[in-house]
Amino acid sequence: MIIVDKHEPKRFVETLRKMGVKVEVKSLPLGDYIVKDYVVERKTLDDLINSIQTARIWKQLYRLMLLQKEGYRPMIVVTGNTPYLGKGGYDSKMRQFFIFQLVSSFSYGIPVVHLDFDGRMPWFLYQLHIRSDKKKASKPVTVKKKTDIREIKSDMLSCIPGIGRTLADELSKRYSIAELSKMKEEKLSNILIGKRRLGRKGKMIKRVLNE
């Protein structure tokens, strides 16, 4: 069985049922699809870029990462064309997507799958369903929320390459994720932590939160 969030397109549900898959539609607290122990978050390319620019994606990644401790395997599926400019060049959306793919996979341990158009989504879910452990049944996700916002911010920042726990803790005391995201690169790089400036680490924070 595949559990589908009630906000997902009805045509996906209809296609899955035509494929012979049992589907349950309900409100999910996190993710758009649950396939056995997989929690799948679907985003269009434009949705992803927008969430990167507003820094919402990092909070979502953090919440998905926590599911790994509960025995789930989160993943993100991005749908949409990948404009190719020729001579090895891609447009700015794709450059941001490639960076996100690396950060999500290596810093958060969450794989990112790309489908060229959303019509392939039911097919992908079907393949995931039949290739998953047949002994496991899809079960609803229960999200355990942390009440310490500073700790959540620190966890998110510490996932950025080069940002350790001590530095993340200090930054989370002073700034919100939104403030860091909107801060100019020069100002971010000049933040003093102890007697040292962030420097290149500030540039990395800016790059991850905004590209």
Coordinates of N, CA and C in Angstrom, one line a residue:
M1 N 0.8 -1.2 0.0 CA 0.0 0.0 0.0 C 0.9 1.2 0.0
I2 N 0.4 2.3 -0.7 CA 1.1 3.6 -0.7 C 0.1 4.6 0.0
I3 N 0.7 5.3 0.9 CA -0.1 6.4 1.6 C 0.2 7.7 0.9
V4 N -0.8 8.4 0.5 CA -0.6 9.7 -0.3 C -1.3 10.8 0.5
D5 N -0.5 11.9 0.5 CA -1.1 13.1 1.2 C -2.3 13.6 0.4
K6 N -3.3 14.1 1.1 CA -4.5 14.6 0.5 C -4.3 15.7 -0.5
H7 N -3.2 16.5 -0.4 CA -3.0 17.6 -1.2 C -2.3 17.3 -2.5
E8 N -1.9 16.0 -2.7 CA -1.3 15.6 -3.9 C -2.3 15.5 -5.1
P9 N -1.9 15.6 -6.3 CA -2.8 15.5 -7.5 C -3.6 14.2 -7.5
K10 N -4.9 14.3 -7.7 CA -5.7 13.2 -7.8 C -5.4 12.2 -8.9
R11 N -4.8 12.8 -10.0 CA -4.5 12.0 -11.1 C -3.4 11.0 -10.8
F12 N -2.5 11.3 -9.8 CA -1.5 10.4 -9.4 C -2.1 9.2 -8.7
V13 N -3.1 9.5 -7.9 CA -3.8 8.4 -7.1 C -4.5 7.5 -8.1
E14 N -5.2 8.1 -9.1 CA -5.9 7.3 -10.1 C -5.0 6.4 -10.9
T15 N -3.8 7.0 -11.3 CA -2.9 6.2 -12.1 C -2.3 5.0 -11.2
L16 N -2.0 5.3 -10.0 CA -1.5 4.2 -9.1 C -2.5 3.1 -9.0
R17 N -3.8 3.5 -8.8 CA -4.8 2.4 -8.6 C -5.0 1.6 -9.9
K18 N -4.8 2.3 -11.0 CA -4.9 1.6 -12.3 C -3.8 0.6 -12.5
M19 N -2.6 0.9 -11.8 CA -1.5 0.0 -11.8 C -1.7 -1.2 -10.9
G20 N -2.8 -1.2 -10.1 CA -3.0 -2.3 -9.2 C -2.5 -2.0 -7.8
V21 N -2.1 -0.8 -7.5 CA -1.6 -0.5 -6.2 C -2.7 0.0 -5.2
K22 N -2.7 -0.5 -4.0 CA -3.7 -0.1 -3.0 C -3.2 1.3 -2.5
V23 N -4.1 2.3 -2.5 CA -3.7 3.6 -2.1 C -4.6 4.1 -1.0
E24 N -4.0 4.7 0.0 CA -4.8 5.4 1.1 C -4.5 6.9 1.0
V25 N -5.5 7.7 1.0 CA -5.3 9.2 0.9 C -5.6 9.7 2.3
K26 N -4.7 10.5 2.9 CA -4.9 11.1 4.2 C -4.0 12.3 4.3
S27 N -4.1 13.0 5.4 CA -3.3 14.1 5.7 C -2.0 13.6 6.4
L28 N -0.8 14.0 5.8 CA 0.5 13.6 6.3 C 1.2 14.8 6.9
P29 N 1.7 14.6 8.1 CA 2.4 15.7 8.8 C 3.8 16.0 8.1
L30 N 4.3 15.1 7.4 CA 5.6 15.3 6.8 C 5.7 14.4 5.6
G31 N 6.2 14.9 4.4 CA 6.3 14.1 3.2 C 5.0 14.1 2.5
D32 N 5.0 13.6 1.2 CA 3.8 13.6 0.4 C 3.4 12.1 0.1
Y33 N 4.3 11.2 0.2 CA 4.0 9.8 0.0 C 4.8 8.9 1.0
I34 N 4.2 7.9 1.4 CA 4.8 6.9 2.3 C 4.8 5.5 1.5
V35 N 5.9 5.0 1.2 CA 6.0 3.7 0.4 C 6.8 2.8 1.3
K36 N 6.2 1.9 2.0 CA 6.8 1.0 3.0 C 7.6 1.9 4.0
D37 N 8.9 1.8 4.0 CA 9.6 2.7 5.0 C 10.2 3.9 4.3
Y38 N 9.9 4.2 3.1 CA 10.3 5.4 2.4 C 9.3 6.6 2.7
V39 N 9.8 7.7 3.0 CA 9.0 8.9 3.1 C 9.5 9.8 1.9
V40 N 8.6 10.1 1.0 CA 8.9 10.8 -0.3 C 8.3 12.2 -0.3
E41 N 9.2 13.2 -0.4 CA 8.8 14.6 -0.5 C 8.9 15.0 -2.0
R42 N 7.7 15.4 -2.6 CA 7.8 15.8 -4.0 C 7.8 17.3 -4.1
K43 N 8.7 17.8 -5.0 CA 8.7 19.2 -5.3 C 8.9 19.4 -6.8
T44 N 8.3 20.5 -7.3 CA 8.6 20.9 -8.7 C 9.9 21.6 -8.6
L45 N 10.6 21.8 -9.7 CA 11.9 22.5 -9.7 C 11.7 23.9 -9.2
D46 N 10.6 24.6 -9.7 CA 10.3 26.0 -9.3 C 10.0 26.0 -7.8
D47 N 9.3 25.1 -7.2 CA 9.0 25.0 -5.8 C 10.3 24.9 -5.0
L48 N 11.2 24.0 -5.5 CA 12.5 23.8 -4.8 C 13.3 25.1 -4.8
I49 N 13.4 25.8 -5.9 CA 14.3 27.0 -6.0 C 13.7 28.1 -5.1
N50 N 12.4 28.2 -5.1 CA 11.7 29.2 -4.2 C 12.0 28.9 -2.7
S51 N 11.9 27.6 -2.3 CA 12.1 27.2 -0.9 C 13.6 27.4 -0.5
I52 N 14.5 27.3 -1.5 CA 15.9 27.5 -1.3 C 16.1 29.0 -1.0
Q53 N 15.5 29.9 -1.8 CA 15.7 31.3 -1.7 C 15.0 31.9 -0.4
T54 N 14.0 31.2 0.0 CA 13.4 31.7 1.3 C 13.9 30.9 2.5
A55 N 14.8 30.0 2.3 CA 15.5 29.2 3.3 C 14.5 28.2 4.0
R56 N 13.3 28.0 3.5 CA 12.4 27.0 4.1 C 12.9 25.6 3.9
I57 N 13.6 25.3 2.8 CA 14.0 24.0 2.5 C 14.9 23.4 3.6
W58 N 15.7 24.2 4.3 CA 16.6 23.6 5.3 C 15.9 23.1 6.5
K59 N 14.8 23.8 6.9 CA 14.0 23.3 8.0 C 13.3 22.0 7.6
Q60 N 12.9 21.9 6.3 CA 12.2 20.7 5.8 C 13.2 19.5 5.8
L61 N 14.4 19.8 5.3 CA 15.5 18.8 5.3 C 15.8 18.3 6.7
Y62 N 15.9 19.2 7.6 CA 16.2 18.8 9.0 C 15.1 17.9 9.6
R63 N 13.8 18.2 9.3 CA 12.7 17.4 9.8 C 12.7 16.0 9.1
L64 N 13.1 16.0 7.9 CA 13.2 14.7 7.2 C 14.3 13.9 7.7
M65 N 15.4 14.6 8.0 CA 16.6 13.9 8.6 C 16.3 13.2 9.9
L66 N 15.4 13.8 10.7 CA 15.1 13.2 12.0 C 14.3 11.9 11.8
L67 N 13.6 11.8 10.7 CA 12.9 10.5 10.5 C 13.8 9.3 10.4
Q68 N 15.0 9.5 10.0 CA 16.0 8.4 9.9 C 16.1 7.7 11.3
K69 N 16.0 8.5 12.3 CA 16.2 7.9 13.7 C 14.9 7.0 14.0
E70 N 13.8 7.2 13.3 CA 12.6 6.5 13.5 C 12.5 5.2 12.6
G71 N 13.6 5.0 11.8 CA 13.6 3.9 10.9 C 13.1 4.1 9.5
Y72 N 12.8 5.4 9.2 CA 12.3 5.7 7.9 C 13.5 6.1 7.0
R73 N 13.2 6.0 5.7 CA 14.2 6.4 4.7 C 13.7 7.6 3.8
P74 N 14.0 8.8 4.2 CA 13.4 9.9 3.5 C 14.1 10.2 2.2
M75 N 13.4 10.7 1.2 CA 14.0 11.1 0.0 C 13.2 12.2 -0.6
I76 N 13.8 13.0 -1.5 CA 13.2 14.1 -2.2 C 13.1 13.8 -3.7
V77 N 12.0 14.0 -4.3 CA 11.8 13.8 -5.8 C 11.5 15.2 -6.3
V78 N 12.4 15.7 -7.2 CA 12.2 16.9 -7.9 C 11.8 16.7 -9.3
T79 N 10.7 17.4 -9.7 CA 10.2 17.2 -11.1 C 10.3 18.5 -11.9
G80 N 10.6 18.4 -13.2 CA 10.8 19.6 -14.0 C 11.9 19.5 -14.9
N81 N 11.8 20.2 -16.1 CA 12.9 20.2 -17.1 C 14.2 20.8 -16.5
T82 N 15.3 20.3 -17.1 CA 16.6 20.9 -16.7 C 17.2 21.6 -17.9
P83 N 16.9 22.9 -18.0 CA 17.4 23.7 -19.1 C 18.9 23.6 -19.3
Y84 N 19.3 23.2 -20.5 CA 20.7 23.1 -20.8 C 21.1 24.2 -21.8
L85 N 22.1 25.0 -21.5 CA 22.5 26.1 -22.3 C 23.5 25.8 -23.4
G86 N 24.0 24.6 -23.4 CA 25.1 24.2 -24.4 C 26.5 24.6 -23.8
K87 N 27.5 23.9 -24.4 CA 28.9 24.1 -24.0 C 29.1 23.9 -22.5
G88 N 28.4 22.9 -22.0 CA 28.6 22.6 -20.6 C 27.9 23.5 -19.6
G89 N 27.0 24.4 -20.0 CA 26.4 25.3 -19.1 C 24.9 25.1 -18.9
Y90 N 24.5 25.4 -17.7 CA 23.1 25.2 -17.2 C 22.7 26.6 -16.7
D91 N 21.4 26.8 -16.7 CA 20.9 28.1 -16.2 C 21.0 28.1 -14.6
S92 N 20.7 29.2 -14.0 CA 20.9 29.4 -12.6 C 20.1 28.5 -11.7
K93 N 18.9 28.1 -12.2 CA 18.0 27.2 -11.5 C 18.7 25.8 -11.3
M94 N 19.3 25.4 -12.4 CA 20.0 24.1 -12.4 C 21.2 24.1 -11.5
R95 N 21.9 25.2 -11.5 CA 23.1 25.3 -10.7 C 22.7 25.2 -9.2
Q96 N 21.6 25.9 -8.9 CA 21.1 25.8 -7.5 C 20.7 24.4 -7.2
F97 N 20.0 23.8 -8.1 CA 19.6 22.4 -7.9 C 20.7 21.5 -7.7
F98 N 21.8 21.6 -8.5 CA 23.0 20.7 -8.3 C 23.6 20.9 -6.9
I99 N 23.7 22.1 -6.5 CA 24.3 22.4 -5.2 C 23.4 21.8 -4.1
F100 N 22.1 22.0 -4.2 CA 21.1 21.4 -3.2 C 21.3 19.9 -3.2
Q101 N 21.4 19.3 -4.4 CA 21.5 17.8 -4.5 C 22.7 17.3 -3.6
L102 N 23.8 18.0 -3.8 CA 25.0 17.6 -3.0 C 24.9 17.8 -1.5
V103 N 24.3 19.0 -1.1 CA 24.1 19.3 0.3 C 23.2 18.3 0.9
S104 N 22.0 18.0 0.2 CA 21.0 17.1 0.8 C 21.6 15.7 0.9
S105 N 22.3 15.3 -0.1 CA 22.8 13.9 -0.1 C 24.0 13.7 0.9
F106 N 24.9 14.6 1.0 CA 26.1 14.4 1.8 C 26.0 15.0 3.2
S107 N 25.3 16.1 3.3 CA 25.2 16.7 4.7 C 24.1 16.2 5.5
Y108 N 23.0 15.9 4.8 CA 21.8 15.4 5.5 C 21.5 13.9 5.3
G109 N 22.2 13.3 4.3 CA 22.0 11.9 4.1 C 20.6 11.6 3.4
I110 N 20.1 12.6 2.7 CA 18.8 12.4 2.0 C 19.0 12.5 0.5
P111 N 18.8 11.4 -0.2 CA 19.0 11.3 -1.6 C 17.9 12.2 -2.4
V112 N 18.3 12.7 -3.5 CA 17.5 13.6 -4.3 C 17.3 12.9 -5.7
V113 N 16.1 12.6 -6.1 CA 15.9 12.0 -7.4 C 15.2 13.1 -8.3
H114 N 15.7 13.1 -9.6 CA 15.1 14.1 -10.5 C 14.3 13.4 -11.6
L115 N 13.1 13.8 -11.8 CA 12.3 13.3 -12.9 C 12.0 14.5 -13.9
D116 N 12.1 14.3 -15.2 CA 12.0 15.4 -16.1 C 10.6 16.0 -16.2
F117 N 9.5 15.3 -15.8 CA 8.2 15.9 -15.7 C 7.4 15.1 -14.7
D118 N 6.4 15.8 -14.1 CA 5.7 15.2 -13.0 C 4.8 14.0 -13.3
G119 N 4.5 13.8 -14.6 CA 3.8 12.6 -15.1 C 4.5 11.3 -14.8
R120 N 5.8 11.4 -14.5 CA 6.5 10.1 -14.2 C 6.4 9.8 -12.7
M121 N 5.8 10.6 -11.9 CA 5.8 10.4 -10.5 C 5.1 9.1 -10.1
P122 N 3.9 8.8 -10.7 CA 3.3 7.5 -10.3 C 4.1 6.3 -10.7
W123 N 4.8 6.4 -11.9 CA 5.6 5.3 -12.3 C 6.8 5.1 -11.3
F124 N 7.4 6.2 -10.9 CA 8.5 6.1 -9.9 C 8.0 5.5 -8.6
L125 N 6.8 5.9 -8.1 CA 6.3 5.4 -6.9 C 6.0 3.9 -7.0
Y126 N 5.5 3.5 -8.1 CA 5.2 2.1 -8.4 C 6.4 1.3 -8.3
Q127 N 7.5 1.7 -9.0 CA 8.8 1.0 -9.0 C 9.3 0.9 -7.6
L128 N 9.2 2.0 -6.8 CA 9.7 2.0 -5.4 C 8.9 1.0 -4.6
H129 N 7.6 0.9 -4.9 CA 6.7 0.0 -4.1 C 7.0 -1.4 -4.4
I130 N 7.2 -1.8 -5.6 CA 7.5 -3.2 -5.9 C 8.9 -3.7 -5.6
R131 N 9.8 -2.7 -5.5 CA 11.2 -3.1 -5.2 C 11.5 -3.0 -3.7
S132 N 10.6 -2.4 -3.0 CA 10.9 -2.3 -1.5 C 10.7 -3.6 -0.8
D133 N 11.1 -3.7 0.4 CA 10.9 -4.9 1.2 C 9.4 -5.2 1.3
K134 N 9.1 -6.4 0.8 CA 7.6 -6.7 0.7 C 7.1 -7.1 2.1
K135 N 8.0 -7.3 3.1 CA 7.5 -7.7 4.4 C 7.1 -6.5 5.2
K136 N 7.5 -5.3 4.8 CA 7.2 -4.1 5.5 C 6.0 -3.4 4.9
A137 N 5.2 -2.9 5.8 CA 3.9 -2.2 5.4 C 4.1 -0.7 5.6
S138 N 3.5 0.1 4.7 CA 3.5 1.5 4.9 C 2.8 1.9 6.2
K139 N 3.4 2.8 6.9 CA 2.8 3.2 8.2 C 2.9 4.8 8.3
P140 N 1.9 5.4 8.9 CA 1.9 6.9 9.0 C 3.1 7.4 9.8
V141 N 3.6 8.5 9.4 CA 4.7 9.1 10.1 C 4.2 9.9 11.3
T142 N 4.9 9.7 12.4 CA 4.6 10.5 13.6 C 5.8 11.4 13.8
V143 N 5.6 12.7 13.7 CA 6.7 13.7 13.8 C 6.9 14.1 15.3
K144 N 8.1 13.8 15.8 CA 8.4 14.2 17.2 C 9.1 15.6 17.1
K145 N 8.4 16.6 17.6 CA 8.9 18.0 17.5 C 9.8 18.3 18.7
K146 N 10.9 19.0 18.3 CA 11.7 19.5 19.4 C 11.2 20.9 19.8
T147 N 11.2 21.2 21.1 CA 10.7 22.5 21.5 C 11.8 23.5 21.6
D148 N 13.0 23.2 21.6 CA 14.1 24.1 21.7 C 14.5 24.6 20.3
I149 N 14.0 25.8 19.9 CA 14.2 26.3 18.6 C 15.7 26.5 18.3
R150 N 16.4 27.0 19.4 CA 17.8 27.2 19.2 C 18.6 25.9 18.8
E151 N 18.2 24.8 19.4 CA 18.8 23.5 19.1 C 18.5 23.1 17.7
I152 N 17.3 23.4 17.3 CA 16.9 23.0 15.9 C 17.7 23.8 14.9
K153 N 17.9 25.1 15.2 CA 18.7 26.0 14.3 C 20.1 25.5 14.3
S154 N 20.7 25.2 15.4 CA 22.0 24.7 15.5 C 22.2 23.4 14.7
D155 N 21.3 22.5 14.8 CA 21.3 21.2 14.1 C 21.4 21.5 12.6
M156 N 20.5 22.4 12.1 CA 20.5 22.8 10.7 C 21.8 23.4 10.2
L157 N 22.3 24.3 11.0 CA 23.6 25.0 10.6 C 24.7 24.0 10.6
S158 N 24.8 23.1 11.5 CA 25.9 22.2 11.7 C 26.0 21.2 10.5
C159 N 24.9 21.1 9.7 CA 24.9 20.3 8.5 C 25.6 20.9 7.3
I160 N 25.8 22.2 7.4 CA 26.5 22.9 6.3 C 28.0 22.6 6.4
P161 N 28.6 22.2 5.2 CA 30.0 21.8 5.2 C 30.9 22.9 5.8
G162 N 31.8 22.5 6.8 CA 32.7 23.4 7.4 C 32.2 24.1 8.6
I163 N 30.9 23.9 8.9 CA 30.3 24.5 10.1 C 30.2 23.5 11.2
G164 N 31.0 23.5 12.2 CA 30.9 22.6 13.3 C 29.9 22.9 14.3
R165 N 29.7 22.0 15.3 CA 28.7 22.2 16.3 C 28.9 23.5 17.2
T166 N 30.1 23.8 17.6 CA 30.4 24.9 18.4 C 30.0 26.2 17.7
L167 N 30.4 26.3 16.4 CA 30.1 27.5 15.6 C 28.6 27.6 15.4
A168 N 28.0 26.5 15.1 CA 26.5 26.5 14.8 C 25.8 26.9 16.1
D169 N 26.2 26.5 17.2 CA 25.6 26.9 18.5 C 25.7 28.4 18.7
E170 N 26.8 28.9 18.4 CA 27.0 30.4 18.6 C 26.2 31.2 17.7
L171 N 26.1 30.8 16.4 CA 25.3 31.5 15.4 C 23.9 31.4 15.7
S172 N 23.4 30.2 16.2 CA 22.0 30.0 16.5 C 21.6 30.9 17.7
K173 N 22.5 31.3 18.6 CA 22.2 32.1 19.7 C 21.9 33.6 19.2
R174 N 22.6 34.0 18.2 CA 22.6 35.4 17.7 C 21.6 35.6 16.6
Y175 N 21.4 34.7 15.7 CA 20.6 34.9 14.5 C 19.6 33.8 14.2
S176 N 18.5 34.2 13.5 CA 17.6 33.3 13.0 C 18.1 32.8 11.6
I177 N 17.6 31.7 11.1 CA 18.0 31.2 9.8 C 17.6 32.2 8.7
A178 N 16.4 32.9 8.9 CA 16.0 33.9 7.9 C 17.0 35.1 7.9
E179 N 17.5 35.5 9.1 CA 18.4 36.6 9.2 C 19.7 36.3 8.5
L180 N 20.2 35.1 8.7 CA 21.4 34.6 8.0 C 21.3 34.6 6.5
S181 N 20.1 34.1 6.1 CA 19.8 33.9 4.7 C 19.8 35.3 4.0
K182 N 19.2 36.3 4.6 CA 19.0 37.6 4.0 C 20.3 38.5 4.2
M183 N 21.2 38.1 5.0 CA 22.4 38.9 5.3 C 23.3 39.0 4.0
K184 N 23.9 40.1 3.8 CA 24.8 40.2 2.6 C 26.1 39.4 2.9
E185 N 26.7 38.9 1.9 CA 27.8 38.0 2.0 C 29.0 38.6 2.8
E186 N 29.2 39.9 2.5 CA 30.3 40.6 3.2 C 30.1 40.7 4.7
K187 N 28.9 41.0 5.0 CA 28.5 41.2 6.5 C 28.6 39.8 7.1
L188 N 28.1 38.8 6.4 CA 28.1 37.4 7.0 C 29.5 37.0 7.2
S189 N 30.4 37.2 6.3 CA 31.8 36.8 6.4 C 32.6 37.5 7.5
N190 N 32.1 38.7 7.8 CA 32.8 39.5 8.8 C 32.2 39.3 10.2
I191 N 31.3 38.4 10.4 CA 30.8 38.1 11.8 C 31.9 37.6 12.6
L192 N 32.1 38.1 13.8 CA 33.1 37.7 14.7 C 32.6 36.6 15.6
I193 N 33.3 35.5 15.7 CA 33.1 34.4 16.6 C 34.3 34.2 17.4
G194 N 34.3 34.7 18.7 CA 35.5 34.8 19.4 C 36.4 35.9 18.9
K195 N 37.6 35.6 18.5 CA 38.5 36.6 17.9 C 38.6 36.4 16.4
R196 N 37.9 35.5 15.8 CA 38.0 35.2 14.4 C 36.7 35.5 13.6
R197 N 36.9 36.0 12.4 CA 35.8 36.2 11.5 C 35.4 34.9 10.8
L198 N 34.2 34.9 10.3 CA 33.7 33.7 9.6 C 34.5 33.5 8.3
G199 N 34.7 34.5 7.6 CA 35.5 34.4 6.3 C 34.8 33.5 5.3
R200 N 35.5 32.5 4.9 CA 35.0 31.6 3.9 C 33.8 30.8 4.4
K201 N 33.8 30.5 5.7 CA 32.6 29.8 6.2 C 31.4 30.6 6.1
G202 N 31.5 32.0 6.2 CA 30.3 32.8 6.0 C 29.9 32.7 4.5
K203 N 30.8 32.7 3.6 CA 30.4 32.5 2.2 C 29.7 31.2 1.9
M204 N 30.2 30.2 2.6 CA 29.5 28.8 2.4 C 28.1 28.9 3.0
I205 N 27.9 29.5 4.1 CA 26.6 29.6 4.7 C 25.7 30.3 3.7
K206 N 26.2 31.5 3.2 CA 25.4 32.2 2.2 C 25.0 31.4 1.0
R207 N 26.0 30.7 0.5 CA 25.8 29.8 -0.7 C 24.8 28.8 -0.4
V208 N 24.9 28.1 0.7 CA 23.9 27.0 1.0 C 22.5 27.5 1.2
L209 N 22.4 28.6 1.9 CA 21.1 29.1 2.3 C 20.3 29.8 1.1
N210 N 21.1 30.2 0.1 CA 20.5 31.0 -0.9 C 20.6 30.5 -2.3
E211 N 21.5 29.6 -2.6 CA 21.6 29.1 -4.0 C 20.8 27.9 -4.2

